[in-house]
Coordinates of C-alpha atoms in Angstrom, one line a residue:
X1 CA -14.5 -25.2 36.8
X2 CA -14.6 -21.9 38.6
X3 CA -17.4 -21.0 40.7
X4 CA -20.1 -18.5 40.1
X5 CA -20.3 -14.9 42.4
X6 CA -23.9 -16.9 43.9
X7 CA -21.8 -20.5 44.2
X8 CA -18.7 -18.6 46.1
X9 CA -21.3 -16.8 49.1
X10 CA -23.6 -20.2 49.3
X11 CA -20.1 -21.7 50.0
X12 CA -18.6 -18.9 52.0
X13 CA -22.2 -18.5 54.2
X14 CA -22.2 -22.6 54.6
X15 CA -18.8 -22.6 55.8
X16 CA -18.9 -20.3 58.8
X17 CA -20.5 -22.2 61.5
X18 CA -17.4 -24.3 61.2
X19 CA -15.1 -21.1 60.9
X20 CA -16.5 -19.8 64.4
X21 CA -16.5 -23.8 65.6
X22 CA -12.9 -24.1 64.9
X23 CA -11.7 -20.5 66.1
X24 CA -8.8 -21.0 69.3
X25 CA -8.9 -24.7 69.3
X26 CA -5.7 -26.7 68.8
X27 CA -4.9 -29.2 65.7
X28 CA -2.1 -31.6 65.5
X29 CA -1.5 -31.9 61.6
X30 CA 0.3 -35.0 60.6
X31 CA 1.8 -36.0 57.4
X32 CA 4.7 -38.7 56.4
X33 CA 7.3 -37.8 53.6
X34 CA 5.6 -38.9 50.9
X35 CA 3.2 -36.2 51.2
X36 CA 5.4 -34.0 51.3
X37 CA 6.9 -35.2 47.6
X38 CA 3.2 -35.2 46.0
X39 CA 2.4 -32.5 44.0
X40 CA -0.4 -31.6 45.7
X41 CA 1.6 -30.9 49.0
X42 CA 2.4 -26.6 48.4
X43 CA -1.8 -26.2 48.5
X44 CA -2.0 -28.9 51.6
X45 CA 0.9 -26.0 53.2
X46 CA -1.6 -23.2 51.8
X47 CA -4.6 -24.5 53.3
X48 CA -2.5 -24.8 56.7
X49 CA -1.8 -21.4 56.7
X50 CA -5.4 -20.6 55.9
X51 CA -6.5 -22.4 59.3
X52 CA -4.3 -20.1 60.6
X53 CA -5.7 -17.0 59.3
X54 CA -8.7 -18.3 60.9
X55 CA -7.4 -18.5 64.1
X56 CA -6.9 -22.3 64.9
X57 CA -3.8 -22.9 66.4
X58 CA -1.7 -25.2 64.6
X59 CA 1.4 -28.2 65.1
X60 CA 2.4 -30.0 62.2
X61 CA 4.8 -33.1 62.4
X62 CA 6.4 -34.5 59.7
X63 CA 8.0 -37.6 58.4
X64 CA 11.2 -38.1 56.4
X65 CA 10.9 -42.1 55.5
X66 CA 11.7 -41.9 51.8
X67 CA 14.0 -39.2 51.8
X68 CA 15.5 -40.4 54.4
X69 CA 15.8 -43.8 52.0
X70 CA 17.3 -41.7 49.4
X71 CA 20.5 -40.1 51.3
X72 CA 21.3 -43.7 52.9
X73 CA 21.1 -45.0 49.1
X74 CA 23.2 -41.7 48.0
X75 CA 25.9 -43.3 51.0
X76 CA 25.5 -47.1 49.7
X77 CA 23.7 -47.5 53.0
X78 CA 21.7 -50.2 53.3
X79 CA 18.6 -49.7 55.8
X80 CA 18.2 -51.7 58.5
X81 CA 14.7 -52.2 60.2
X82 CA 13.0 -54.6 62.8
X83 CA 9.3 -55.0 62.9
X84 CA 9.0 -52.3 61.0
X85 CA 11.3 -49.4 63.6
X86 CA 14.6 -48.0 61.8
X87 CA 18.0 -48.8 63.8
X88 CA 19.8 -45.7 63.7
X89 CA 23.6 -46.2 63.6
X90 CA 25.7 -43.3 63.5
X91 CA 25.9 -43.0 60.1
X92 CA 22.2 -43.3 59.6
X93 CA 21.7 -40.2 61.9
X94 CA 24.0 -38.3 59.9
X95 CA 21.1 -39.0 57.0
X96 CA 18.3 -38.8 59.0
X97 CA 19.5 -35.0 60.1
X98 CA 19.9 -33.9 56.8
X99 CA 16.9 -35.1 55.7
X100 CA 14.7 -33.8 58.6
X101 CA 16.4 -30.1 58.5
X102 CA 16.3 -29.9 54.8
X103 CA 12.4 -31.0 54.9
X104 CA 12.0 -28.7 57.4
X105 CA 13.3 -25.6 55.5
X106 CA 11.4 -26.6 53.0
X107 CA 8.4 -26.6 54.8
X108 CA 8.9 -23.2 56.6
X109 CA 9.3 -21.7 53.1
X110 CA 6.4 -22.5 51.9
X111 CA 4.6 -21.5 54.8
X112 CA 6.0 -18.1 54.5
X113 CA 5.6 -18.1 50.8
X114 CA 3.7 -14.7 50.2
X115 CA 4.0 -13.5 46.8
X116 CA 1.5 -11.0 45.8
X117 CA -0.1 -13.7 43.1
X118 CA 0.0 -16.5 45.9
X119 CA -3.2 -17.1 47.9
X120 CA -1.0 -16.6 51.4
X121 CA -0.2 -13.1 50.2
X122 CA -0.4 -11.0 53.2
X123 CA -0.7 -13.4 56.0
X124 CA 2.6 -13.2 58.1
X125 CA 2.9 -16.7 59.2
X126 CA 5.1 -16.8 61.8
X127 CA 6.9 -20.6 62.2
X128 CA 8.5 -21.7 65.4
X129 CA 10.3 -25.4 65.7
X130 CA 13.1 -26.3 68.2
X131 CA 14.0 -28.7 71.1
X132 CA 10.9 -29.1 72.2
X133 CA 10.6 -33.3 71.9
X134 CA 12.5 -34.9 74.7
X135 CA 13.4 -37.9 74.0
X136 CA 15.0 -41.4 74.8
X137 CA 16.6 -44.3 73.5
X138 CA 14.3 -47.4 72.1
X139 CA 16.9 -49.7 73.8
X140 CA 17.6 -53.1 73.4
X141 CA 14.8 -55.2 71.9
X142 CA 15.1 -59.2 71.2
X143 CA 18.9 -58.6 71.3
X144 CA 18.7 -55.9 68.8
X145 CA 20.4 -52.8 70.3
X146 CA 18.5 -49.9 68.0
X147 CA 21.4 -47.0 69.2
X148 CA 19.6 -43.8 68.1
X149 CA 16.4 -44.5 67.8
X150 CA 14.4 -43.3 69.9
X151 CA 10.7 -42.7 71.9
X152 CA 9.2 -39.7 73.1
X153 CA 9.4 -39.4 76.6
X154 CA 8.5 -35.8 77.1
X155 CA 6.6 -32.9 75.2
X156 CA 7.2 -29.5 75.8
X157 CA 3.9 -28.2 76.7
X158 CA 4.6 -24.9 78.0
X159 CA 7.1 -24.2 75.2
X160 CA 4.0 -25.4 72.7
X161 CA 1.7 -23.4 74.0
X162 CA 3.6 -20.4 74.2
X163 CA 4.7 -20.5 70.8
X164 CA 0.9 -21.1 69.6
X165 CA -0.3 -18.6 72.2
X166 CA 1.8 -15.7 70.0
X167 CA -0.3 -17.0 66.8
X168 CA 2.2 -19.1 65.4
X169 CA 2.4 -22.4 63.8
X170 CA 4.6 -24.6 65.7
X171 CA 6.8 -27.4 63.3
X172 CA 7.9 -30.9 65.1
X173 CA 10.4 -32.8 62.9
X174 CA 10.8 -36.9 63.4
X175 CA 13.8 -36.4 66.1
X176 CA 14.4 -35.6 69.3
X177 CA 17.0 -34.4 72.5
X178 CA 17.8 -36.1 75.7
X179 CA 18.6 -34.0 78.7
X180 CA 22.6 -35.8 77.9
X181 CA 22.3 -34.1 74.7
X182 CA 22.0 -36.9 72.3
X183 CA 19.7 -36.6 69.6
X184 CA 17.4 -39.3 68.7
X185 CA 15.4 -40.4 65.4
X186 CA 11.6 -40.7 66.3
X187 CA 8.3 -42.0 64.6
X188 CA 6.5 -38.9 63.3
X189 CA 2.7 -40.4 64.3
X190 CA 5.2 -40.9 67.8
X191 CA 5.6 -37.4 68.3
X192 CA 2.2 -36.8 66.7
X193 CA 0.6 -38.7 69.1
X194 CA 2.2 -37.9 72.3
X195 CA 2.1 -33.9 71.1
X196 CA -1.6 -34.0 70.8
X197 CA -2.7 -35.9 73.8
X198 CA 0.0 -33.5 76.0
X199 CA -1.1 -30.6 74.2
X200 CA -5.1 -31.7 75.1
X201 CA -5.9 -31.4 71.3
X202 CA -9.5 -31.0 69.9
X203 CA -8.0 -32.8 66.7
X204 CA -5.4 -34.8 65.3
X205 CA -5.6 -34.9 61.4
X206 CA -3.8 -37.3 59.7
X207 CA -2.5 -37.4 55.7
X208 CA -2.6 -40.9 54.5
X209 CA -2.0 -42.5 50.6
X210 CA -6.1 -43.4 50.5
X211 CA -9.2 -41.2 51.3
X212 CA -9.1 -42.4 54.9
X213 CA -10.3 -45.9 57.3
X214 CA -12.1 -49.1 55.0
X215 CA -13.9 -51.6 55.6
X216 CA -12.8 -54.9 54.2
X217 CA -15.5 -54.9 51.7
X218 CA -14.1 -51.2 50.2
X219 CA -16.8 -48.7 51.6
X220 CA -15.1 -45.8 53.4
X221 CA -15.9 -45.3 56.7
X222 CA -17.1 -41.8 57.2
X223 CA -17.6 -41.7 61.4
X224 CA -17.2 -44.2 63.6
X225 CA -16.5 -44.5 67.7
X226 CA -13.4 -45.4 69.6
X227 CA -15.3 -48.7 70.7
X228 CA -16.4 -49.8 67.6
X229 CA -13.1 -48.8 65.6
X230 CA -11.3 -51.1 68.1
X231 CA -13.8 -53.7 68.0
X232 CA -13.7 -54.0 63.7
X233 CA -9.6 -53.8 63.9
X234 CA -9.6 -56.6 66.3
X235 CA -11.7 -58.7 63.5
X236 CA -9.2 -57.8 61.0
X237 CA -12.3 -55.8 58.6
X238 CA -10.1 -52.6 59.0
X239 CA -8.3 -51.4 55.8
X240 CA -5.7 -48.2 56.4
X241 CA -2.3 -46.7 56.7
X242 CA -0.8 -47.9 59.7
X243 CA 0.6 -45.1 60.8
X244 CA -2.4 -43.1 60.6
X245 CA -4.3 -45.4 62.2
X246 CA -2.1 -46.2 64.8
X247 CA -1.8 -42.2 65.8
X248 CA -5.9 -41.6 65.4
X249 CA -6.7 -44.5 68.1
X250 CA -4.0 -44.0 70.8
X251 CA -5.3 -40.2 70.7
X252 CA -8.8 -40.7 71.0
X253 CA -8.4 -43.3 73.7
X254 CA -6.1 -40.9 75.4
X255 CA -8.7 -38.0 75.2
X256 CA -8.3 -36.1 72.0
X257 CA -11.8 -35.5 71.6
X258 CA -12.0 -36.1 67.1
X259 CA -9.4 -37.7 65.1
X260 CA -9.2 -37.3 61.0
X261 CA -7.6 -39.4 58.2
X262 CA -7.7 -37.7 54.6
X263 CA -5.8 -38.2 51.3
X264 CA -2.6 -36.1 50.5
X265 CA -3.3 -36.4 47.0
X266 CA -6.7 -34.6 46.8
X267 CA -6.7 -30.5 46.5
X268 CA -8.6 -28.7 49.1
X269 CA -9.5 -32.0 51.3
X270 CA -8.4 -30.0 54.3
X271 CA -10.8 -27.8 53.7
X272 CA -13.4 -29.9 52.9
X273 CA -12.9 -32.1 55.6
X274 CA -12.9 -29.7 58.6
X275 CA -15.4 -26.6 56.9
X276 CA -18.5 -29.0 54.9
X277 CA -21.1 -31.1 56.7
X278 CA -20.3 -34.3 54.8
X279 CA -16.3 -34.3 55.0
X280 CA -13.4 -35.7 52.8
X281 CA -12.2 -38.1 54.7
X282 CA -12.6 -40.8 57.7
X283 CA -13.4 -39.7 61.0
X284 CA -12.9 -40.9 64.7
X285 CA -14.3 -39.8 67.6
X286 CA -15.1 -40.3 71.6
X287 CA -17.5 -42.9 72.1
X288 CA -20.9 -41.4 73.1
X289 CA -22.5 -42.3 76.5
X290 CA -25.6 -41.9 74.5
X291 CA -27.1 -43.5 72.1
X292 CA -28.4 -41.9 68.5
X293 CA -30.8 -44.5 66.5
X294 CA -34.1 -45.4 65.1
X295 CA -36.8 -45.6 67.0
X296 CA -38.6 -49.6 67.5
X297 CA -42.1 -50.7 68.9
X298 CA -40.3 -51.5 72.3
X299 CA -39.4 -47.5 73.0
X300 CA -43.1 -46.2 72.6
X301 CA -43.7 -46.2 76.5
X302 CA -40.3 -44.6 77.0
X303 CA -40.8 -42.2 74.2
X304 CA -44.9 -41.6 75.6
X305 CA -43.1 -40.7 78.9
X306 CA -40.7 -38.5 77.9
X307 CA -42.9 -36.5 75.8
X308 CA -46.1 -36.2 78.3
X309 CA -45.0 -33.1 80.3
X310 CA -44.5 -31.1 76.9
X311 CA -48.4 -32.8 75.4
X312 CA -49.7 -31.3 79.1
X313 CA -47.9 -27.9 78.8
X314 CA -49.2 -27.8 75.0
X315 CA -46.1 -27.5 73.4
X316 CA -46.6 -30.4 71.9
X317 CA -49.7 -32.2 70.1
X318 CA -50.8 -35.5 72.0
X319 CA -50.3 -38.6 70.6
X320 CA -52.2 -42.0 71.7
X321 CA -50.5 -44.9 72.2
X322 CA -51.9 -47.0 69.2
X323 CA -50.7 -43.2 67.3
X324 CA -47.6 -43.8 68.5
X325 CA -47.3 -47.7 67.6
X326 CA -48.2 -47.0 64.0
X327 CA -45.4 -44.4 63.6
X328 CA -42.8 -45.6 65.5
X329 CA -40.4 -45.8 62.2
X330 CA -40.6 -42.4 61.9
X331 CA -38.9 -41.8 65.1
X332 CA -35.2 -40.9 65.9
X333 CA -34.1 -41.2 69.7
X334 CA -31.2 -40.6 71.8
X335 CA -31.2 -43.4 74.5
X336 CA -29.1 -42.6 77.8
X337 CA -28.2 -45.8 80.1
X338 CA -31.4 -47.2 78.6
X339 CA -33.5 -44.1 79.2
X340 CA -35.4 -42.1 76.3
X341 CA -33.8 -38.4 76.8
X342 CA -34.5 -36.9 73.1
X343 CA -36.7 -37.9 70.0
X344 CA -38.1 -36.6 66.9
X345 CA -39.6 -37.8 63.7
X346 CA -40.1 -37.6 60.2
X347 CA -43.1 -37.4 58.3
X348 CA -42.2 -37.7 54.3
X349 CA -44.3 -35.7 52.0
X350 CA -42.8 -37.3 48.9
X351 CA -45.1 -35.5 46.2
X352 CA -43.6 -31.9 47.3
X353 CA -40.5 -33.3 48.2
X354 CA -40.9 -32.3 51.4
X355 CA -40.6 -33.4 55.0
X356 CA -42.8 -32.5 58.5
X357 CA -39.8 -32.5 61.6
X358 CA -42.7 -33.3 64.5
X359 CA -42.6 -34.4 67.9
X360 CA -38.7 -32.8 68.9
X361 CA -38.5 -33.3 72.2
X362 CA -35.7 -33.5 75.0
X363 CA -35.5 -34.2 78.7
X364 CA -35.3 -31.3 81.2
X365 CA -32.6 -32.7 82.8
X366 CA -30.3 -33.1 79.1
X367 CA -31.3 -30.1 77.7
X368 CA -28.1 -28.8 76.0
X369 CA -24.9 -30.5 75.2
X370 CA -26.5 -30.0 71.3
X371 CA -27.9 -33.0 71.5
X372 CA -30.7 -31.3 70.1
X373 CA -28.5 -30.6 66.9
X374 CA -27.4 -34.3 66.6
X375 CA -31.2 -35.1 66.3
X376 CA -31.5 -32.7 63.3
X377 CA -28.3 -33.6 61.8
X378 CA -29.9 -37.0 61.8
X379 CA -33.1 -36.2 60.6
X380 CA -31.5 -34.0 57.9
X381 CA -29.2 -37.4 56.8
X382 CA -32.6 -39.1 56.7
X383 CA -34.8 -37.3 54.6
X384 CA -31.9 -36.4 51.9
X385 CA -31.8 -40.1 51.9
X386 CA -35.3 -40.0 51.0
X387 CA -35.2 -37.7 48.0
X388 CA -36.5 -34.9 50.0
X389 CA -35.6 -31.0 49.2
X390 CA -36.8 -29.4 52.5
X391 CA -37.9 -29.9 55.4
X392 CA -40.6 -27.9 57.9
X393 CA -41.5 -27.5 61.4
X394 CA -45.0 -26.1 62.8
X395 CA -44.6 -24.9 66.4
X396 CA -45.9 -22.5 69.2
X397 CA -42.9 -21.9 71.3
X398 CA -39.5 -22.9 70.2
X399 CA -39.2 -21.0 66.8
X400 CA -36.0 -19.0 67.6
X401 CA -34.1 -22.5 68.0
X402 CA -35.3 -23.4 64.5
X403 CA -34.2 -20.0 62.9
X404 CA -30.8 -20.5 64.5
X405 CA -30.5 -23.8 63.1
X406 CA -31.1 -22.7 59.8
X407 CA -34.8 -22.4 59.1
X408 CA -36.8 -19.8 57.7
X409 CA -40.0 -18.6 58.8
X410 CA -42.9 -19.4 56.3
X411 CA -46.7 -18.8 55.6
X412 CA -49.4 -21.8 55.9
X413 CA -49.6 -21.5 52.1
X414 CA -45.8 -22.7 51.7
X415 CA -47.3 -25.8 53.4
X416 CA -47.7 -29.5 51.2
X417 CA -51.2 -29.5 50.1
X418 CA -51.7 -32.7 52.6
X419 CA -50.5 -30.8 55.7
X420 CA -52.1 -27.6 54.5
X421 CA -55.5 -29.4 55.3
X422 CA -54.9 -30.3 58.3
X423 CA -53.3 -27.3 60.0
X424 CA -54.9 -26.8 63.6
X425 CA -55.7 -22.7 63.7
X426 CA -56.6 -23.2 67.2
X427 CA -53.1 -23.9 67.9
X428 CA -51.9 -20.9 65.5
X429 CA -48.9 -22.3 65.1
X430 CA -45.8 -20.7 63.1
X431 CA -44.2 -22.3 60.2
X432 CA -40.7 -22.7 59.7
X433 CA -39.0 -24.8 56.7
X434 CA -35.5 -25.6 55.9
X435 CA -34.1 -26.3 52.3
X436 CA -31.9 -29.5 52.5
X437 CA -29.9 -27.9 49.6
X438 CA -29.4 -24.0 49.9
X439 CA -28.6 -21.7 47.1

């Protein structure tokens, strides 16, 4: 269903905080060959080429697997594999070149695919591929000599970053060169992996059969840490593609700071992964030195003491202990190294549908690093969770933080009836509110 003129600026206006996020970093793209035989694949190439209208700068590696499969069956081949890696004779090269150049081609013409009915009309993509995967052989393994086959040993960085430098898209096919000049058949989430963590990647996103990580019981898992990813694989309560899961962990343990999984099949998940707040897909990232979580009766004194030079300055009202003690559920916190260095709380209003964001406060010595965006993301989560339309603020000093996080500036009337009562006009403060679901 197409949208409406109002639907098509809510969604343009939502989407450009992630539009200006995303401008000048660097993505690794990676996708096997049986997304590139979906039918969905020629918009996955479109969206692509969007990013790079936007100014992200862009590798994509493929895979060849099943065509690959199909030229060795064309040959009476037979494929030979141990656990799980291809052994590349001679012959098998042979197929694996074919396949990787004609994908390749294939690739690069849809990317510069720019018919005047086409949504890439206009753009200019520029594509750039070439020797720039050094590789060498696998070896001998168990008495298994895997000839061409190969690992990658070295990334072209310099070559990379030229290329992406000149605005374009740089294309890594599954194979790669020796200084001897042998070529070698690679693992696409290989050359994936080793091209983001060389290339010091802010992504890599991965194209996988399913919408991204599971648990064992089915729920799809949205974001998760490094530490805790590793921790549920170990236990075996990880359901994925193995290739994509594979290439996500090694990159985030080697210091790619966010790595994505999403479903090939689905139109626009690209999009809707990287440019909505909730996603499409599964998402890894860093492990925080910090801490995000509900507040319990054992962090009043830590939350008292962080708050106390704010309560004496009068940026904040003062709260008693027992206060405290009796609201302590209401309370989100950001705990560093067992120290209290951010909090904030929700008060539910549930007969207006609305929500009172109180008590945000931060350390002197953290200020920054957005953590206080990751306590309103959080309390946003929260009171949508709690059937909540909007939410509002009453404060003395901080009001242009709220308006560039969203809010609008209100009147006292605009207030819930219950709050309305007991506004303080000593303190005078101003009213902000934020609608959980924009128009």
């Amino acid at each position: 269903m197409a949208l409406s003129d109002s639907e098509s600026v809510r969604l343009f206006r939502s989407s450009a905080p992630y539009i200006n996020a995303h401008r000048g970093k660097t993505f690794v793209i990676m996708f096997g060959g049986e997304a590139i035989e979906s039918e969905n694949f020629a918009k996955i190439i479109q969206d692509i080429a969007l990013l790079n209208s936007l100014g992200v700068k862009l590798v994509i590696v493929h895979g060849a697997r099943p065509q690959i499969e199909k030229r060795l069956a064309i040959h009476n081949k037979a494929s030979r594999f141990k656990d799980g890696i291809r052994v590349t004779d001679k012959e098998t090269l042979e197929c694996v070149k074919d396949a990787a150049g004609s994908l390749r081609s294939q690739i690069e013409a849809l990317l510069t695919m720019g018919l005047p009915n086409s949504p890439m009309h206009g753009s200019q993509i520029r594509v750039c591929s070439g020797n720039l995967v050094v590789a060498k052989p696998y070896g001998v393994q168990d008495g298994v000599d895997f000839e061409n086959t190969g690992v990658v040993r070295r990334i072209d960085v310099q070559g990379l970053n030229d290329h992406l430098d000149d605005g374009s898209i740089v294309l890594l096919s599954p194979m790669g060169y020796s200084p001897t000049g042998e070529v070698f058949n690679l693992s696409h989430e290989d050359v994936a992996t080793k091209a983001a963590i060389a290339l010091k990647a802010d992504k890599i996103i991965t194209f996988s059969e399913s919408d991204g990580i599971f648990n064992k019981s089915g729920k799809l898992l949205r974001t998760t840490e490094l530490n805790t990813m590793k921790k549920e694989v170990a236990l075996g309560n990880i359901v994925a593609e193995d290739t994509c899961l594979t290439a996500m962990l090694a990159s985030v343990e080697a210091g790619v700071q966010r790595a994505h999984c999403v479903n090939y099949k689905t139109d626009g998940v690209l999009l809707k992964e990287l440019f909505t707040r909730d996603g499409a897909g599964s998402l890894v990232l860093q492990n925080h030195y910090e801490q995000l979580r509900t507040a319990t009766i054992d962090d009043v004194g830590g939350i008292l003491k962080l708050i106390k030079p704010l309560e004496e300055s009068g940026a904040l009202v003062k709260r008693s202990r027992e206060r405290l003690e009796q609201e302590i559920d209401k309370f989100t916190i950001i705990v560093r190294d067992g120290m209290i260095i951010a909090c904030a709380a929700l008060y539910l209003y549930p007969e207006d549908a609305c929500g009172e964001l109180a008590c945000v406060a931060t350390h002197h010595d953290y200020r920054g690093a957005n953590r206080g965006e990751r306590l309103l993301d959080e309390i946003r989560k929260k009171a949508i969770l709690s059937g909540l339309q909007k939410v509002f603020v009453l404060t003395t000093v901080t009001g242009h933080w709220f308006l560039e996080q969203g809010f609008e500036e209100k009147h006292i009337e605009d207030l819930p009836a219950g709050k309305k009562e007991m506004y303080n006009f000593t303190r005078n403060s101003k009213v902000f509110m934020l609608s959980l679901f924009p128009n």
